[in-house]
Amino acid sequence: QQHQQEVKMLSSSFRLAALRTSLPRCAGIPLNRSALLMNEGERTVIEGPEGPIVLAKVKGTMYAVDGICPHMKKPMVDGTIEEGPEGPEIKCPLHNSKFCMSTGKCTKWVTGVLGMESKFVASKVRMVGGKQRDVAAYNIVSLEDGSLELQKKA
């Protein structure tokens, strides 16, 4: 129970820290060490300088990716996380696009709506919104002073 409270506080503190701090685009995003205490399957959202970042623990490894789908700029924070060929993938709950959480690479692009697969619907939905692109993935980096931060992968 205490761990759950810490995770909830962790999520709130990330949001407050991001709001208080004006980070340059290339700067790392501060990460509270308690994020490493997340249980398997847990996730939280960190407010980054370019929007929400999903931080999730999958098979003992922490992953962090942008939490907004580039198609229609809708949140993916509640999207399902499924095993993919290069590691876990987060699925946009609106139009089924998938992104590798290790690399940010788009592995599936707009195939239907709300989990249902439909070529007809997908062909119509693809005509609106943004074009297919990857999302940013982040490394968790331990700094010399012992603090942690998220750094965007190249």
mmCIF file of C-alpha atoms in Angstrom:
data_model
loop_
_atom_site.group_PDB
_atom_site.id
_atom_site.type_symbol
_atom_site.label_atom_id
_atom_site.label_comp_id
_atom_site.label_asym_id
_atom_site.label_seq_id
_atom_site.Cartn_x
_atom_site.Cartn_y
_atom_site.Cartn_z
ATOM 1 C CA GLN A 1 0.000 0.000 0.000
ATOM 2 C CA GLN A 2 2.837 2.367 0.824
ATOM 3 C CA HIS A 3 4.430 1.493 -2.541
ATOM 4 C CA GLN A 4 1.185 2.414 -4.365
ATOM 5 C CA GLN A 5 1.108 5.751 -2.547
ATOM 6 C CA GLU A 6 4.732 6.363 -3.517
ATOM 7 C CA VAL A 7 3.962 5.649 -7.191
ATOM 8 C CA LYS A 8 0.983 8.037 -7.102
ATOM 9 C CA MET A 9 3.108 10.703 -5.417
ATOM 10 C CA LEU A 10 5.867 9.991 -7.926
ATOM 11 C CA SER A 11 3.510 10.695 -10.819
ATOM 12 C CA SER A 12 2.372 13.972 -9.229
ATOM 13 C CA SER A 13 5.897 15.067 -8.398
ATOM 14 C CA PHE A 14 7.019 14.444 -11.994
ATOM 15 C CA ARG A 15 4.237 16.651 -13.285
ATOM 16 C CA LEU A 16 5.050 19.430 -10.807
ATOM 17 C CA ALA A 17 8.778 19.246 -11.505
ATOM 18 C CA ALA A 18 8.194 19.446 -15.249
ATOM 19 C CA LEU A 19 5.914 22.442 -14.823
ATOM 20 C CA ARG A 20 8.388 24.259 -12.559
ATOM 21 C CA THR A 21 11.348 23.611 -14.811
ATOM 22 C CA SER A 22 11.849 25.109 -18.236
ATOM 23 C CA LEU A 23 14.007 22.485 -19.912
ATOM 24 C CA PRO A 24 15.927 23.078 -23.117
ATOM 25 C CA ARG A 25 14.926 20.597 -25.832
ATOM 26 C CA CYS A 26 18.127 18.533 -25.548
ATOM 27 C CA ALA A 27 18.238 18.497 -21.737
ATOM 28 C CA GLY A 28 17.390 15.384 -19.786
ATOM 29 C CA ILE A 29 14.123 15.103 -17.906
ATOM 30 C CA PRO A 30 14.582 14.640 -14.143
ATOM 31 C CA LEU A 31 13.400 11.265 -12.860
ATOM 32 C CA ASN A 32 12.778 10.398 -9.224
ATOM 33 C CA ARG A 33 14.722 7.293 -8.119
ATOM 34 C CA SER A 34 11.519 5.814 -6.698
ATOM 35 C CA ALA A 35 10.434 5.231 -10.317
ATOM 36 C CA LEU A 36 12.753 2.221 -10.253
ATOM 37 C CA LEU A 37 10.570 0.688 -7.512
ATOM 38 C CA MET A 38 7.581 0.270 -9.820
ATOM 39 C CA ASN A 39 6.075 -3.214 -9.834
ATOM 40 C CA GLU A 40 5.928 -5.361 -12.935
ATOM 41 C CA GLY A 41 3.240 -4.091 -15.303
ATOM 42 C CA GLU A 42 2.901 -0.698 -13.620
ATOM 43 C CA ARG A 43 3.116 2.531 -15.555
ATOM 44 C CA THR A 44 3.098 6.217 -14.817
ATOM 45 C CA VAL A 45 3.043 9.407 -16.836
ATOM 46 C CA ILE A 46 5.774 12.008 -16.685
ATOM 47 C CA GLU A 47 5.150 15.452 -18.137
ATOM 48 C CA GLY A 48 8.035 16.170 -20.485
ATOM 49 C CA PRO A 49 8.788 19.415 -22.308
ATOM 50 C CA GLU A 50 6.994 18.119 -25.423
ATOM 51 C CA GLY A 51 4.082 16.368 -23.704
ATOM 52 C CA PRO A 52 3.406 13.239 -21.658
ATOM 53 C CA ILE A 53 5.894 10.384 -21.508
ATOM 54 C CA VAL A 54 4.767 6.871 -20.575
ATOM 55 C CA LEU A 55 7.141 5.113 -18.173
ATOM 56 C CA ALA A 56 6.377 1.382 -17.796
ATOM 57 C CA LYS A 57 8.013 -1.687 -16.296
ATOM 58 C CA VAL A 58 7.766 -4.701 -18.610
ATOM 59 C CA LYS A 59 9.549 -8.009 -17.903
ATOM 60 C CA GLY A 60 11.785 -6.309 -15.356
ATOM 61 C CA THR A 61 12.921 -3.530 -17.686
ATOM 62 C CA MET A 62 11.882 0.125 -17.569
ATOM 63 C CA TYR A 63 10.756 1.711 -20.844
ATOM 64 C CA ALA A 64 9.865 5.322 -21.624
ATOM 65 C CA VAL A 65 8.216 6.635 -24.817
ATOM 66 C CA ASP A 66 6.220 9.671 -25.871
ATOM 67 C CA GLY A 67 2.608 9.264 -24.801
ATOM 68 C CA ILE A 68 0.929 11.016 -27.750
ATOM 69 C CA CYS A 69 0.102 9.221 -31.009
ATOM 70 C CA PRO A 70 1.329 11.236 -34.023
ATOM 71 C CA HIS A 71 -1.781 10.366 -36.070
ATOM 72 C CA MET A 72 -4.381 12.544 -34.342
ATOM 73 C CA LYS A 73 -2.396 13.734 -31.302
ATOM 74 C CA LYS A 74 -4.448 11.563 -28.934
ATOM 75 C CA PRO A 75 -3.004 10.142 -25.686
ATOM 76 C CA MET A 76 -1.639 6.612 -25.631
ATOM 77 C CA VAL A 77 -1.073 6.533 -21.879
ATOM 78 C CA ASP A 78 -3.863 3.965 -21.398
ATOM 79 C CA GLY A 79 -2.968 1.952 -24.487
ATOM 80 C CA THR A 80 -2.305 -1.748 -24.107
ATOM 81 C CA ILE A 81 1.286 -2.915 -23.975
ATOM 82 C CA GLU A 82 1.914 -6.070 -26.000
ATOM 83 C CA GLU A 83 5.022 -8.100 -26.764
ATOM 84 C CA GLY A 84 6.496 -7.317 -30.189
ATOM 85 C CA PRO A 85 9.475 -8.666 -32.164
ATOM 86 C CA GLU A 86 11.877 -6.017 -30.762
ATOM 87 C CA GLY A 87 10.345 -5.753 -27.288
ATOM 88 C CA PRO A 88 7.142 -4.347 -25.836
ATOM 89 C CA GLU A 89 4.897 -2.188 -28.010
ATOM 90 C CA ILE A 90 2.349 0.370 -26.867
ATOM 91 C CA LYS A 91 -0.888 0.454 -28.848
ATOM 92 C CA CYS A 92 -2.869 3.636 -29.470
ATOM 93 C CA PRO A 93 -6.338 2.920 -28.079
ATOM 94 C CA LEU A 94 -8.039 5.012 -30.780
ATOM 95 C CA HIS A 95 -6.793 3.728 -34.175
ATOM 96 C CA ASN A 96 -4.594 0.723 -33.227
ATOM 97 C CA SER A 97 -1.212 2.165 -34.237
ATOM 98 C CA LYS A 98 1.671 0.478 -32.383
ATOM 99 C CA PHE A 99 5.082 1.786 -31.328
ATOM 100 C CA CYS A 100 8.098 -0.184 -30.097
ATOM 101 C CA MET A 101 8.888 0.960 -26.566
ATOM 102 C CA SER A 102 12.601 0.169 -27.039
ATOM 103 C CA THR A 103 13.097 2.285 -30.157
ATOM 104 C CA GLY A 104 9.956 4.407 -30.647
ATOM 105 C CA LYS A 105 9.583 2.891 -34.142
ATOM 106 C CA CYS A 106 6.040 2.703 -35.554
ATOM 107 C CA THR A 107 5.354 -0.999 -36.132
ATOM 108 C CA LYS A 108 1.696 -0.743 -37.182
ATOM 109 C CA TRP A 109 -0.170 2.286 -38.539
ATOM 110 C CA VAL A 110 -3.908 3.063 -38.291
ATOM 111 C CA THR A 111 -5.674 -0.241 -38.943
ATOM 112 C CA GLY A 112 -9.167 0.475 -37.639
ATOM 113 C CA VAL A 113 -10.867 2.100 -34.702
ATOM 114 C CA LEU A 114 -11.135 1.372 -30.955
ATOM 115 C CA GLY A 115 -9.395 -1.991 -31.215
ATOM 116 C CA MET A 116 -11.442 -3.275 -34.153
ATOM 117 C CA GLU A 117 -9.506 -4.031 -37.331
ATOM 118 C CA SER A 118 -11.160 -2.649 -40.488
ATOM 119 C CA LYS A 119 -9.453 -1.936 -43.813
ATOM 120 C CA PHE A 120 -12.375 0.255 -44.882
ATOM 121 C CA VAL A 121 -12.348 2.347 -41.702
ATOM 122 C CA ALA A 122 -8.545 2.513 -41.710
ATOM 123 C CA SER A 123 -8.473 3.823 -45.291
ATOM 124 C CA LYS A 124 -10.851 6.657 -44.309
ATOM 125 C CA VAL A 125 -9.193 7.457 -40.981
ATOM 126 C CA ARG A 126 -5.701 7.613 -42.530
ATOM 127 C CA MET A 127 -6.851 10.550 -44.682
ATOM 128 C CA VAL A 128 -7.132 12.772 -41.604
ATOM 129 C CA GLY A 129 -4.501 13.540 -39.009
ATOM 130 C CA GLY A 130 -0.746 13.293 -39.180
ATOM 131 C CA LYS A 131 1.354 11.047 -41.370
ATOM 132 C CA GLN A 132 3.012 7.873 -40.108
ATOM 133 C CA ARG A 133 6.082 8.561 -38.001
ATOM 134 C CA ASP A 134 7.918 7.204 -35.003
ATOM 135 C CA VAL A 135 7.651 8.513 -31.443
ATOM 136 C CA ALA A 136 10.587 9.352 -29.181
ATOM 137 C CA ALA A 137 11.981 6.674 -26.888
ATOM 138 C CA TYR A 138 14.104 7.528 -23.852
ATOM 139 C CA ASN A 139 17.031 6.048 -21.945
ATOM 140 C CA ILE A 140 17.063 6.140 -18.156
ATOM 141 C CA VAL A 141 20.456 7.576 -17.264
ATOM 142 C CA SER A 142 22.165 7.644 -13.877
ATOM 143 C CA LEU A 143 24.169 10.850 -13.439
ATOM 144 C CA GLU A 144 27.396 11.308 -11.487
ATOM 145 C CA ASP A 145 25.551 12.889 -8.558
ATOM 146 C CA GLY A 146 23.325 9.795 -8.255
ATOM 147 C CA SER A 147 20.248 11.420 -9.758
ATOM 148 C CA LEU A 148 18.333 9.939 -12.677
ATOM 149 C CA GLU A 149 17.023 11.497 -15.844
ATOM 150 C CA LEU A 150 15.355 10.515 -19.094
ATOM 151 C CA GLN A 151 17.373 11.272 -22.215
ATOM 152 C CA LYS A 152 15.879 11.045 -25.664
ATOM 153 C CA LYS A 153 17.395 8.251 -27.758
ATOM 154 C CA ALA A 154 19.102 9.373 -30.964
#
